[in-house]
PDB file of C-alpha atoms in Angstrom:
ATOM      1  CA  MET A   1      48.560  18.145  90.420  1.00 54.00           C
ATOM      2  CA  ASN A   2      46.642  20.875  92.245  1.00 66.00           C
ATOM      3  CA  THR A   3      46.623  19.582  95.839  1.00 72.00           C
ATOM      4  CA  ARG A   4      43.729  21.823  96.870  1.00 75.00           C
ATOM      5  CA  TYR A   5      41.610  20.540  93.998  1.00 72.00           C
ATOM      6  CA  LEU A   6      42.406  16.909  94.872  1.00 75.00           C
ATOM      7  CA  ILE A   7      41.623  17.367  98.586  1.00 79.00           C
ATOM      8  CA  GLN A   8      38.330  19.105  97.841  1.00 79.00           C
ATOM      9  CA  ARG A   9      37.273  16.351  95.446  1.00 78.00           C
ATOM     10  CA  LEU A  10      38.180  13.639  97.990  1.00 81.00           C
ATOM     11  CA  LEU A  11      36.195  15.433 100.723  1.00 85.00           C
ATOM     12  CA  LEU A  12      33.219  15.797  98.393  1.00 84.00           C
ATOM     13  CA  THR A  13      33.425  12.061  97.585  1.00 82.00           C
ATOM     14  CA  VAL A  14      33.339  11.210 101.296  1.00 85.00           C
ATOM     15  CA  VAL A  15      30.308  13.482 101.830  1.00 87.00           C
ATOM     16  CA  VAL A  16      28.513  11.900  98.874  1.00 84.00           C
ATOM     17  CA  LEU A  17      29.180   8.389 100.192  1.00 84.00           C
ATOM     18  CA  LEU A  18      27.882   9.339 103.650  1.00 87.00           C
ATOM     19  CA  GLY A  19      24.767  10.804 102.061  1.00 87.00           C
ATOM     20  CA  VAL A  20      24.209   7.675  99.982  1.00 83.00           C
ATOM     21  CA  THR A  21      24.611   5.328 102.950  1.00 83.00           C
ATOM     22  CA  PHE A  22      22.180   7.399 105.046  1.00 87.00           C
ATOM     23  CA  ALA A  23      19.591   7.589 102.253  1.00 86.00           C
ATOM     24  CA  VAL A  24      19.805   3.850 101.564  1.00 80.00           C
ATOM     25  CA  PHE A  25      19.604   2.996 105.254  1.00 80.00           C
ATOM     26  CA  LEU A  26      16.539   5.244 105.634  1.00 84.00           C
ATOM     27  CA  ILE A  27      14.756   3.900 102.540  1.00 80.00           C
ATOM     28  CA  ILE A  28      15.359   0.286 103.525  1.00 75.00           C
ATOM     29  CA  HIS A  29      13.931   0.908 106.996  1.00 76.00           C
ATOM     30  CA  LEU A  30      10.864   2.613 105.521  1.00 76.00           C
ATOM     31  CA  VAL A  31      10.063  -0.429 103.382  1.00 70.00           C
ATOM     32  CA  PRO A  32       7.152  -2.371 104.903  1.00 69.00           C
ATOM     33  CA  GLY A  33       8.035  -5.767 106.384  1.00 68.00           C
ATOM     34  CA  ASP A  34       9.702  -7.184 109.463  1.00 70.00           C
ATOM     35  CA  PRO A  35      13.103  -8.851 108.930  1.00 69.00           C
ATOM     36  CA  ALA A  36      12.629 -10.931 112.064  1.00 71.00           C
ATOM     37  CA  ARG A  37       9.307 -12.234 110.723  1.00 71.00           C
ATOM     38  CA  VAL A  38      10.946 -12.989 107.367  1.00 67.00           C
ATOM     39  CA  ILE A  39      13.691 -15.011 109.047  1.00 68.00           C
ATOM     40  CA  LEU A  40      11.430 -16.987 111.387  1.00 69.00           C
ATOM     41  CA  GLY A  41       8.535 -17.395 108.960  1.00 69.00           C
ATOM     42  CA  VAL A  42       4.855 -16.582 109.242  1.00 67.00           C
ATOM     43  CA  GLN A  43       4.239 -19.452 111.683  1.00 71.00           C
ATOM     44  CA  ALA A  44       6.578 -18.027 114.372  1.00 71.00           C
ATOM     45  CA  ASN A  45       4.981 -16.728 117.563  1.00 75.00           C
ATOM     46  CA  GLU A  46       5.299 -13.112 118.696  1.00 75.00           C
ATOM     47  CA  GLU A  47       7.665 -13.906 121.575  1.00 77.00           C
ATOM     48  CA  ASN A  48      10.254 -15.470 119.287  1.00 76.00           C
ATOM     49  CA  VAL A  49       9.904 -12.625 116.785  1.00 76.00           C
ATOM     50  CA  ALA A  50      10.337 -10.023 119.535  1.00 78.00           C
ATOM     51  CA  ALA A  51      13.385 -11.862 120.895  1.00 79.00           C
ATOM     52  CA  LEU A  52      15.000 -11.956 117.468  1.00 74.00           C
ATOM     53  CA  ARG A  53      14.272  -8.265 116.902  1.00 75.00           C
ATOM     54  CA  GLU A  54      15.985  -7.523 120.202  1.00 78.00           C
ATOM     55  CA  ARG A  55      18.981  -9.688 119.282  1.00 74.00           C
ATOM     56  CA  LEU A  56      19.345  -8.030 115.857  1.00 72.00           C
ATOM     57  CA  GLY A  57      19.083  -4.560 117.385  1.00 74.00           C
ATOM     58  CA  LEU A  58      15.987  -3.673 115.366  1.00 75.00           C
ATOM     59  CA  ASN A  59      14.287  -2.135 118.414  1.00 77.00           C
ATOM     60  CA  ARG A  60      16.939   0.532 118.798  1.00 82.00           C
ATOM     61  CA  PRO A  61      16.363   4.097 117.482  1.00 83.00           C
ATOM     62  CA  PHE A  62      17.027   4.579 113.793  1.00 82.00           C
ATOM     63  CA  LEU A  63      20.037   6.881 114.234  1.00 86.00           C
ATOM     64  CA  VAL A  64      21.619   4.466 116.712  1.00 87.00           C
ATOM     65  CA  GLN A  65      21.206   1.608 114.216  1.00 85.00           C
ATOM     66  CA  TYR A  66      22.680   3.738 111.417  1.00 86.00           C
ATOM     67  CA  GLY A  67      25.604   4.885 113.553  1.00 87.00           C
ATOM     68  CA  SER A  68      26.371   1.317 114.625  1.00 85.00           C
ATOM     69  CA  TRP A  69      26.189   0.051 111.036  1.00 84.00           C
ATOM     70  CA  LEU A  70      28.392   2.910 109.765  1.00 86.00           C
ATOM     71  CA  TRP A  71      30.980   2.375 112.512  1.00 88.00           C
ATOM     72  CA  HIS A  72      31.268  -1.320 111.708  1.00 86.00           C
ATOM     73  CA  ALA A  73      31.266  -0.611 107.935  1.00 85.00           C
ATOM     74  CA  LEU A  74      34.257   1.721 108.364  1.00 85.00           C
ATOM     75  CA  GLN A  75      36.077  -1.224 109.955  1.00 86.00           C
ATOM     76  CA  GLY A  76      35.195  -3.520 107.034  1.00 83.00           C
ATOM     77  CA  ASP A  77      32.349  -5.298 108.801  1.00 85.00           C
ATOM     78  CA  LEU A  78      29.127  -5.063 106.761  1.00 85.00           C
ATOM     79  CA  GLY A  79      27.246  -7.469 109.011  1.00 83.00           C
ATOM     80  CA  ARG A  80      25.826 -10.902 108.297  1.00 85.00           C
ATOM     81  CA  SER A  81      23.101 -12.014 105.935  1.00 85.00           C
ATOM     82  CA  LEU A  82      19.749 -12.420 107.677  1.00 78.00           C
ATOM     83  CA  ILE A  83      18.964 -15.432 105.475  1.00 79.00           C
ATOM     84  CA  THR A  84      22.220 -17.411 105.262  1.00 81.00           C
ATOM     85  CA  GLY A  85      24.036 -16.043 108.323  1.00 81.00           C
ATOM     86  CA  GLN A  86      27.209 -15.603 106.231  1.00 87.00           C
ATOM     87  CA  ALA A  87      29.326 -12.444 106.408  1.00 89.00           C
ATOM     88  CA  VAL A  88      28.223  -9.892 103.794  1.00 90.00           C
ATOM     89  CA  LEU A  89      31.639  -8.599 102.702  1.00 90.00           C
ATOM     90  CA  PRO A  90      33.021 -11.953 101.412  1.00 91.00           C
ATOM     91  CA  GLN A  91      29.833 -12.504  99.390  1.00 90.00           C
ATOM     92  CA  ILE A  92      30.203  -9.067  97.790  1.00 90.00           C
ATOM     93  CA  LEU A  93      33.906  -9.538  97.052  1.00 91.00           C
ATOM     94  CA  GLN A  94      33.075 -12.870  95.429  1.00 90.00           C
ATOM     95  CA  ARG A  95      30.458 -11.296  93.111  1.00 89.00           C
ATOM     96  CA  LEU A  96      32.132  -7.939  92.388  1.00 88.00           C
ATOM     97  CA  PRO A  97      34.699  -9.194  89.813  1.00 89.00           C
ATOM     98  CA  ALA A  98      31.943 -10.618  87.597  1.00 90.00           C
ATOM     99  CA  THR A  99      30.108  -7.271  87.545  1.00 89.00           C
ATOM    100  CA  LEU A 100      33.321  -5.319  86.866  1.00 89.00           C
ATOM    101  CA  GLN A 101      34.194  -7.681  83.997  1.00 91.00           C
ATOM    102  CA  LEU A 102      30.746  -7.241  82.457  1.00 90.00           C
ATOM    103  CA  ALA A 103      30.702  -3.441  82.870  1.00 88.00           C
ATOM    104  CA  ALA A 104      34.235  -3.070  81.451  1.00 89.00           C
ATOM    105  CA  ALA A 105      33.459  -5.273  78.438  1.00 91.00           C
ATOM    106  CA  ALA A 106      30.207  -3.391  77.771  1.00 89.00           C
ATOM    107  CA  LEU A 107      31.976  -0.011  78.001  1.00 87.00           C
ATOM    108  CA  PHE A 108      34.681  -1.257  75.620  1.00 90.00           C
ATOM    109  CA  ILE A 109      32.073  -2.372  73.065  1.00 91.00           C
ATOM    110  CA  GLY A 110      30.242   0.929  73.509  1.00 87.00           C
ATOM    111  CA  MET A 111      33.441   2.887  72.822  1.00 87.00           C
ATOM    112  CA  LEU A 112      34.199   0.766  69.752  1.00 90.00           C
ATOM    113  CA  ILE A 113      30.794   1.721  68.388  1.00 89.00           C
ATOM    114  CA  GLY A 114      30.202   5.223  69.737  1.00 85.00           C
ATOM    115  CA  LEU A 115      33.537   7.013  69.247  1.00 85.00           C
ATOM    116  CA  PRO A 116      34.176   6.283  65.541  1.00 86.00           C
ATOM    117  CA  ALA A 117      30.480   6.502  64.645  1.00 87.00           C
ATOM    118  CA  GLY A 118      30.100   9.874  66.405  1.00 85.00           C
ATOM    119  CA  ILE A 119      33.286  11.338  64.874  1.00 84.00           C
ATOM    120  CA  VAL A 120      32.548  10.157  61.325  1.00 84.00           C
ATOM    121  CA  SER A 121      28.967  11.374  61.611  1.00 86.00           C
ATOM    122  CA  ALA A 122      30.141  14.823  62.770  1.00 83.00           C
ATOM    123  CA  LEU A 123      32.621  15.094  59.895  1.00 82.00           C
ATOM    124  CA  ARG A 124      29.830  14.587  57.324  1.00 81.00           C
ATOM    125  CA  PRO A 125      26.662  16.093  58.805  1.00 81.00           C
ATOM    126  CA  GLY A 126      23.606  15.487  56.657  1.00 80.00           C
ATOM    127  CA  SER A 127      25.278  12.717  54.654  1.00 83.00           C
ATOM    128  CA  ARG A 128      23.865   9.213  54.183  1.00 85.00           C
ATOM    129  CA  LEU A 129      26.345   7.908  56.772  1.00 84.00           C
ATOM    130  CA  ASP A 130      25.173  10.552  59.248  1.00 84.00           C
ATOM    131  CA  VAL A 131      21.555   9.506  58.710  1.00 87.00           C
ATOM    132  CA  ILE A 132      22.428   5.826  59.249  1.00 86.00           C
ATOM    133  CA  THR A 133      24.364   6.469  62.467  1.00 85.00           C
ATOM    134  CA  SER A 134      21.613   8.768  63.758  1.00 83.00           C
ATOM    135  CA  LEU A 135      19.034   6.075  63.019  1.00 85.00           C
ATOM    136  CA  PHE A 136      21.175   3.452  64.772  1.00 83.00           C
ATOM    137  CA  SER A 137      21.568   5.750  67.752  1.00 83.00           C
ATOM    138  CA  GLN A 138      17.838   6.437  67.954  1.00 82.00           C
ATOM    139  CA  VAL A 139      16.950   2.739  67.729  1.00 83.00           C
ATOM    140  CA  GLY A 140      19.613   1.757  70.278  1.00 79.00           C
ATOM    141  CA  VAL A 141      18.409   4.322  72.810  1.00 77.00           C
ATOM    142  CA  SER A 142      14.805   3.170  72.389  1.00 81.00           C
ATOM    143  CA  ILE A 143      15.381  -0.587  72.829  1.00 81.00           C
ATOM    144  CA  PRO A 144      14.990  -1.926  76.405  1.00 83.00           C
ATOM    145  CA  ASP A 145      18.099  -3.867  77.424  1.00 80.00           C
ATOM    146  CA  PHE A 146      16.189  -6.970  78.541  1.00 82.00           C
ATOM    147  CA  TRP A 147      14.392  -7.101  75.183  1.00 86.00           C
ATOM    148  CA  LEU A 148      17.650  -6.784  73.212  1.00 88.00           C
ATOM    149  CA  GLY A 149      19.177  -9.501  75.391  1.00 88.00           C
ATOM    150  CA  ILE A 150      16.331 -11.903  74.648  1.00 89.00           C
ATOM    151  CA  LEU A 151      16.627 -11.188  70.906  1.00 90.00           C
ATOM    152  CA  LEU A 152      20.370 -11.919  70.988  1.00 91.00           C
ATOM    153  CA  VAL A 153      19.771 -15.179  72.858  1.00 90.00           C
ATOM    154  CA  ILE A 154      17.158 -16.262  70.315  1.00 91.00           C
ATOM    155  CA  LEU A 155      19.475 -15.413  67.387  1.00 91.00           C
ATOM    156  CA  PHE A 156      22.942 -16.476  68.553  1.00 91.00           C
ATOM    157  CA  SER A 157      22.086 -19.248  71.012  1.00 89.00           C
ATOM    158  CA  LEU A 158      18.802 -20.880  70.080  1.00 89.00           C
ATOM    159  CA  THR A 159      18.897 -20.339  66.283  1.00 90.00           C
ATOM    160  CA  LEU A 160      22.590 -20.359  65.331  1.00 90.00           C
ATOM    161  CA  GLY A 161      23.923 -22.217  68.384  1.00 89.00           C
ATOM    162  CA  TRP A 162      27.113 -20.139  68.423  1.00 91.00           C
ATOM    163  CA  LEU A 163      27.086 -18.941  72.021  1.00 90.00           C
ATOM    164  CA  PRO A 164      25.717 -20.191  75.366  1.00 90.00           C
ATOM    165  CA  PRO A 165      22.419 -18.505  76.323  1.00 88.00           C
ATOM    166  CA  SER A 166      23.379 -17.905  79.964  1.00 86.00           C
ATOM    167  CA  GLY A 167      25.767 -18.817  82.759  1.00 86.00           C
ATOM    168  CA  TYR A 168      29.274 -17.854  83.821  1.00 88.00           C
ATOM    169  CA  THR A 169      32.693 -19.488  83.918  1.00 87.00           C
ATOM    170  CA  PRO A 170      35.496 -17.802  85.938  1.00 87.00           C
ATOM    171  CA  ILE A 171      38.320 -16.520  83.746  1.00 87.00           C
ATOM    172  CA  SER A 172      40.831 -18.440  85.876  1.00 86.00           C
ATOM    173  CA  VAL A 173      39.110 -21.743  85.046  1.00 87.00           C
ATOM    174  CA  ASP A 174      38.674 -21.520  81.268  1.00 88.00           C
ATOM    175  CA  PHE A 175      39.344 -18.282  79.335  1.00 90.00           C
ATOM    176  CA  GLY A 176      37.572 -19.455  76.174  1.00 89.00           C
ATOM    177  CA  ASP A 177      34.432 -20.490  78.038  1.00 90.00           C
ATOM    178  CA  TRP A 178      34.497 -17.241  80.059  1.00 91.00           C
ATOM    179  CA  LEU A 179      34.680 -15.217  76.845  1.00 92.00           C
ATOM    180  CA  ALA A 180      31.877 -17.222  75.218  1.00 92.00           C
ATOM    181  CA  HIS A 181      29.574 -16.553  78.179  1.00 92.00           C
ATOM    182  CA  LEU A 182      30.583 -12.862  78.279  1.00 92.00           C
ATOM    183  CA  VAL A 183      29.828 -11.961  74.645  1.00 92.00           C
ATOM    184  CA  LEU A 184      26.028 -11.794  74.716  1.00 92.00           C
ATOM    185  CA  PRO A 185      25.534  -9.896  78.014  1.00 92.00           C
ATOM    186  CA  ALA A 186      28.366  -7.475  77.137  1.00 91.00           C
ATOM    187  CA  LEU A 187      26.916  -6.971  73.660  1.00 91.00           C
ATOM    188  CA  THR A 188      23.477  -6.273  75.136  1.00 90.00           C
ATOM    189  CA  ALA A 189      24.714  -3.505  77.417  1.00 87.00           C
ATOM    190  CA  GLY A 190      27.438  -2.355  74.984  1.00 88.00           C
ATOM    191  CA  VAL A 191      25.193  -1.742  71.965  1.00 87.00           C
ATOM    192  CA  ILE A 192      22.865   0.468  73.986  1.00 84.00           C
ATOM    193  CA  SER A 193      25.826   2.302  75.530  1.00 84.00           C
ATOM    194  CA  GLY A 194      27.383   2.760  72.076  1.00 85.00           C
ATOM    195  CA  SER A 195      24.212   4.242  70.622  1.00 86.00           C
ATOM    196  CA  ILE A 196      24.097   6.833  73.426  1.00 84.00           C
ATOM    197  CA  GLN A 197      27.793   7.626  73.030  1.00 84.00           C
ATOM    198  CA  THR A 198      27.315   8.139  69.288  1.00 86.00           C
ATOM    199  CA  ARG A 199      24.864  10.988  69.878  1.00 83.00           C
ATOM    200  CA  PHE A 200      26.993  12.774  72.464  1.00 83.00           C
ATOM    201  CA  VAL A 201      30.297  12.353  70.602  1.00 83.00           C
ATOM    202  CA  ARG A 202      28.709  13.657  67.388  1.00 85.00           C
ATOM    203  CA  SER A 203      27.350  16.692  69.232  1.00 84.00           C
ATOM    204  CA  ALA A 204      30.696  17.390  70.947  1.00 81.00           C
ATOM    205  CA  MET A 205      32.681  17.083  67.720  1.00 81.00           C
ATOM    206  CA  LEU A 206      30.243  19.293  65.773  1.00 83.00           C
ATOM    207  CA  GLU A 207      30.628  22.016  68.384  1.00 81.00           C
ATOM    208  CA  VAL A 208      34.430  21.826  68.339  1.00 80.00           C
ATOM    209  CA  LEU A 209      34.722  21.648  64.535  1.00 78.00           C
ATOM    210  CA  ASN A 210      32.864  24.960  64.241  1.00 78.00           C
ATOM    211  CA  GLU A 211      35.332  26.811  66.471  1.00 79.00           C
ATOM    212  CA  ASP A 212      37.620  29.509  65.068  1.00 79.00           C
ATOM    213  CA  TYR A 213      40.849  27.657  65.923  1.00 78.00           C
ATOM    214  CA  ILE A 214      39.763  24.792  63.658  1.00 78.00           C
ATOM    215  CA  ARG A 215      39.280  27.203  60.775  1.00 79.00           C
ATOM    216  CA  THR A 216      42.661  28.746  61.588  1.00 81.00           C
ATOM    217  CA  ALA A 217      44.336  25.320  61.568  1.00 77.00           C
ATOM    218  CA  ARG A 218      42.835  24.542  58.170  1.00 77.00           C
ATOM    219  CA  ALA A 219      43.810  27.991  56.864  1.00 79.00           C
ATOM    220  CA  LYS A 220      47.415  27.300  57.901  1.00 78.00           C
ATOM    221  CA  GLY A 221      47.380  24.337  55.528  1.00 75.00           C
ATOM    222  CA  LEU A 222      47.411  21.537  58.083  1.00 76.00           C
ATOM    223  CA  GLY A 223      46.177  18.179  56.871  1.00 77.00           C
ATOM    224  CA  GLU A 224      42.600  17.213  57.704  1.00 75.00           C
ATOM    225  CA  ARG A 225      43.753  14.263  59.806  1.00 76.00           C
ATOM    226  CA  VAL A 226      45.976  16.539  61.937  1.00 77.00           C
ATOM    227  CA  VAL A 227      43.171  19.083  62.294  1.00 77.00           C
ATOM    228  CA  ILE A 228      40.694  16.426  63.426  1.00 75.00           C
ATOM    229  CA  LEU A 229      42.948  14.430  65.743  1.00 74.00           C
ATOM    230  CA  ARG A 230      45.229  17.122  67.205  1.00 74.00           C
ATOM    231  CA  HIS A 231      42.852  20.071  67.424  1.00 73.00           C
ATOM    232  CA  GLY A 232      39.307  18.719  67.136  1.00 74.00           C
ATOM    233  CA  LEU A 233      39.337  15.442  69.080  1.00 74.00           C
ATOM    234  CA  ARG A 234      41.724  16.749  71.731  1.00 72.00           C
ATOM    235  CA  ASN A 235      39.453  19.675  72.594  1.00 74.00           C
ATOM    236  CA  ALA A 236      36.367  17.456  72.572  1.00 75.00           C
ATOM    237  CA  LEU A 237      37.986  15.003  75.002  1.00 75.00           C
ATOM    238  CA  ILE A 238      36.587  16.697  78.123  1.00 72.00           C
ATOM    239  CA  THR A 239      33.043  16.210  76.858  1.00 72.00           C
ATOM    240  CA  ILE A 240      33.820  12.663  75.711  1.00 76.00           C
ATOM    241  CA  VAL A 241      35.391  11.749  79.069  1.00 77.00           C
ATOM    242  CA  THR A 242      32.278  13.103  80.786  1.00 74.00           C
ATOM    243  CA  ILE A 243      30.127  10.901  78.580  1.00 74.00           C
ATOM    244  CA  LEU A 244      32.244   7.818  79.266  1.00 75.00           C
ATOM    245  CA  GLY A 245      32.064   8.457  83.008  1.00 75.00           C
ATOM    246  CA  LEU A 246      28.298   8.824  82.867  1.00 73.00           C
ATOM    247  CA  GLN A 247      28.050   5.726  80.678  1.00 73.00           C
ATOM    248  CA  LEU A 248      30.064   3.621  83.118  1.00 75.00           C
ATOM    249  CA  THR A 249      27.791   4.867  85.901  1.00 73.00           C
ATOM    250  CA  ALA A 250      24.699   3.980  83.870  1.00 74.00           C
ATOM    251  CA  LEU A 251      26.157   0.573  83.003  1.00 75.00           C
ATOM    252  CA  PHE A 252      26.274  -0.376  86.680  1.00 74.00           C
ATOM    253  CA  SER A 253      22.521   0.170  86.763  1.00 71.00           C
ATOM    254  CA  ALA A 254      21.919  -1.587  83.452  1.00 72.00           C
ATOM    255  CA  VAL A 255      23.917  -4.690  84.333  1.00 77.00           C
ATOM    256  CA  VAL A 256      21.419  -5.497  87.098  1.00 78.00           C
ATOM    257  CA  VAL A 257      18.842  -6.331  84.416  1.00 82.00           C
ATOM    258  CA  VAL A 258      21.422  -7.926  82.108  1.00 86.00           C
ATOM    259  CA  GLU A 259      22.745 -10.149  84.908  1.00 87.00           C
ATOM    260  CA  VAL A 260      19.223 -11.412  85.569  1.00 85.00           C
ATOM    261  CA  VAL A 261      18.530 -12.113  81.882  1.00 86.00           C
ATOM    262  CA  PHE A 262      21.802 -14.027  81.390  1.00 88.00           C
ATOM    263  CA  ALA A 263      22.064 -15.598  84.876  1.00 87.00           C
ATOM    264  CA  TRP A 264      25.337 -13.693  85.366  1.00 87.00           C
ATOM    265  CA  PRO A 265      26.424 -14.077  89.019  1.00 89.00           C
ATOM    266  CA  GLY A 266      27.323 -10.459  89.672  1.00 87.00           C
ATOM    267  CA  LEU A 267      26.566  -7.798  92.221  1.00 86.00           C
ATOM    268  CA  GLY A 268      23.290  -6.831  90.531  1.00 83.00           C
ATOM    269  CA  ARG A 269      21.805 -10.288  90.950  1.00 84.00           C
ATOM    270  CA  LEU A 270      23.017 -10.386  94.547  1.00 87.00           C
ATOM    271  CA  ALA A 271      21.246  -7.066  95.246  1.00 85.00           C
ATOM    272  CA  LEU A 272      18.059  -8.297  93.572  1.00 84.00           C
ATOM    273  CA  ASP A 273      18.090 -11.503  95.648  1.00 84.00           C
ATOM    274  CA  ALA A 274      18.608  -9.380  98.778  1.00 84.00           C
ATOM    275  CA  VAL A 275      15.580  -7.236  97.888  1.00 80.00           C
ATOM    276  CA  LEU A 276      13.367 -10.270  97.284  1.00 79.00           C
ATOM    277  CA  ASP A 277      14.501 -11.890 100.568  1.00 77.00           C
ATOM    278  CA  ARG A 278      14.391  -8.569 102.471  1.00 75.00           C
ATOM    279  CA  ASP A 279      17.928  -9.294 103.528  1.00 80.00           C
ATOM    280  CA  TYR A 280      18.714  -5.768 104.731  1.00 79.00           C
ATOM    281  CA  PRO A 281      22.417  -6.147 105.666  1.00 83.00           C
ATOM    282  CA  LEU A 282      23.184  -7.767 102.308  1.00 87.00           C
ATOM    283  CA  LEU A 283      21.257  -5.083 100.405  1.00 84.00           C
ATOM    284  CA  GLN A 284      22.961  -2.267 102.301  1.00 84.00           C
ATOM    285  CA  GLY A 285      26.349  -3.833 101.603  1.00 87.00           C
ATOM    286  CA  THR A 286      25.739  -4.220  97.869  1.00 88.00           C
ATOM    287  CA  VAL A 287      24.386  -0.682  97.501  1.00 84.00           C
ATOM    288  CA  LEU A 288      27.327   0.735  99.476  1.00 84.00           C
ATOM    289  CA  THR A 289      29.773  -1.169  97.257  1.00 87.00           C
ATOM    290  CA  MET A 290      28.128   0.136  94.088  1.00 84.00           C
ATOM    291  CA  ALA A 291      28.148   3.665  95.514  1.00 83.00           C
ATOM    292  CA  VAL A 292      31.873   3.416  96.318  1.00 84.00           C
ATOM    293  CA  VAL A 293      32.684   2.159  92.811  1.00 84.00           C
ATOM    294  CA  LEU A 294      30.634   4.914  91.161  1.00 82.00           C
ATOM    295  CA  ALA A 295      32.126   7.584  93.427  1.00 82.00           C
ATOM    296  CA  LEU A 296      35.616   6.414  92.467  1.00 83.00           C
ATOM    297  CA  VAL A 297      34.647   6.560  88.784  1.00 82.00           C
ATOM    298  CA  ASN A 298      33.414  10.143  89.182  1.00 80.00           C
ATOM    299  CA  LEU A 299      36.574  11.044  91.085  1.00 80.00           C
ATOM    300  CA  ALA A 300      38.707   9.551  88.307  1.00 81.00           C
ATOM    301  CA  VAL A 301      36.753  11.527  85.695  1.00 78.00           C
ATOM    302  CA  ASP A 302      37.325  14.777  87.606  1.00 76.00           C
ATOM    303  CA  LEU A 303      41.045  14.052  87.886  1.00 77.00           C
ATOM    304  CA  ILE A 304      41.214  13.295  84.152  1.00 77.00           C
ATOM    305  CA  TYR A 305      39.570  16.705  83.562  1.00 70.00           C
ATOM    306  CA  PHE A 306      42.438  18.302  85.393  1.00 69.00           C
ATOM    307  CA  PHE A 307      45.050  16.491  83.327  1.00 71.00           C
ATOM    308  CA  LEU A 308      43.268  17.393  80.084  1.00 68.00           C
ATOM    309  CA  ASP A 309      42.840  21.043  81.058  1.00 66.00           C
ATOM    310  CA  PRO A 310      44.886  22.282  84.086  1.00 62.00           C
ATOM    311  CA  ARG A 311      42.931  25.566  83.985  1.00 61.00           C
ATOM    312  CA  ILE A 312      39.951  23.745  85.547  1.00 58.00           C
ATOM    313  CA  GLU A 313      39.409  24.696  89.165  1.00 56.00           C
ATOM    314  CA  TYR A 314      37.057  23.373  91.778  1.00 52.00           C
ATOM    315  CA  ALA A 315      34.134  25.799  92.191  1.00 51.00           C
TER     316      ALA A 315
END
């Protein structure tokens, strides 16, 4: 492992996280509305509202509030919910596993669809199979995730009665029930992810298969399977890993909608509830958690680049 490369990527990740926390903190404070008024209600008098603003530190300068929040966040204290008064971090840790389970299942379904479909389509460009996969990819990219989710609920829950339409059961309580509740939301996000992966994998494989070393491998008499798997797929892996990293990042955004449609108690629903309640500490905590997860995903992708091609250097 190139130590310099690793250190530079870690420093860049820290800078990105600081930038994200500052941007989120600024945007939230620019949103119209007074948290103290939200907590006390519209009937509260101005004295009580002013006292609560003073107690919450909302009268302090913006940079002082941000610095205080960041200092406590670095110590694992993300504050308390303005609505429930509960600590933010335990609420996030309680919801995070459900979101990770959903995102991982959706990415797995997307890979099951996108990788073989993209490779097969690239091997036979212009064929009937290529047209079908291209059509599937185009339709999948065009369908809104909430609309696909509703269609799946109507078909598999309301019409066929095979799967529950919504809800969540922890995997530690009942694995079968957890899996039954996971299928439809994971399928909703996974099909759309798979259709996007199909397009990118096909493009990456087509580019690699036209390289001179592929022609040389075939000229040497190597079998087609060896040429595709050892020379073609291996050299397309950097592009494919990039796509998977971007897809996992996009899935964290998509699952917010999917969690609402299927009443999935994940981080996305928690963030949405925080927005609707103007619960600023809870919203900042959820956004920071998502940013940390996505930064770690991007860091992992960059490290995988290095393992796939040690010639890569940080620019």
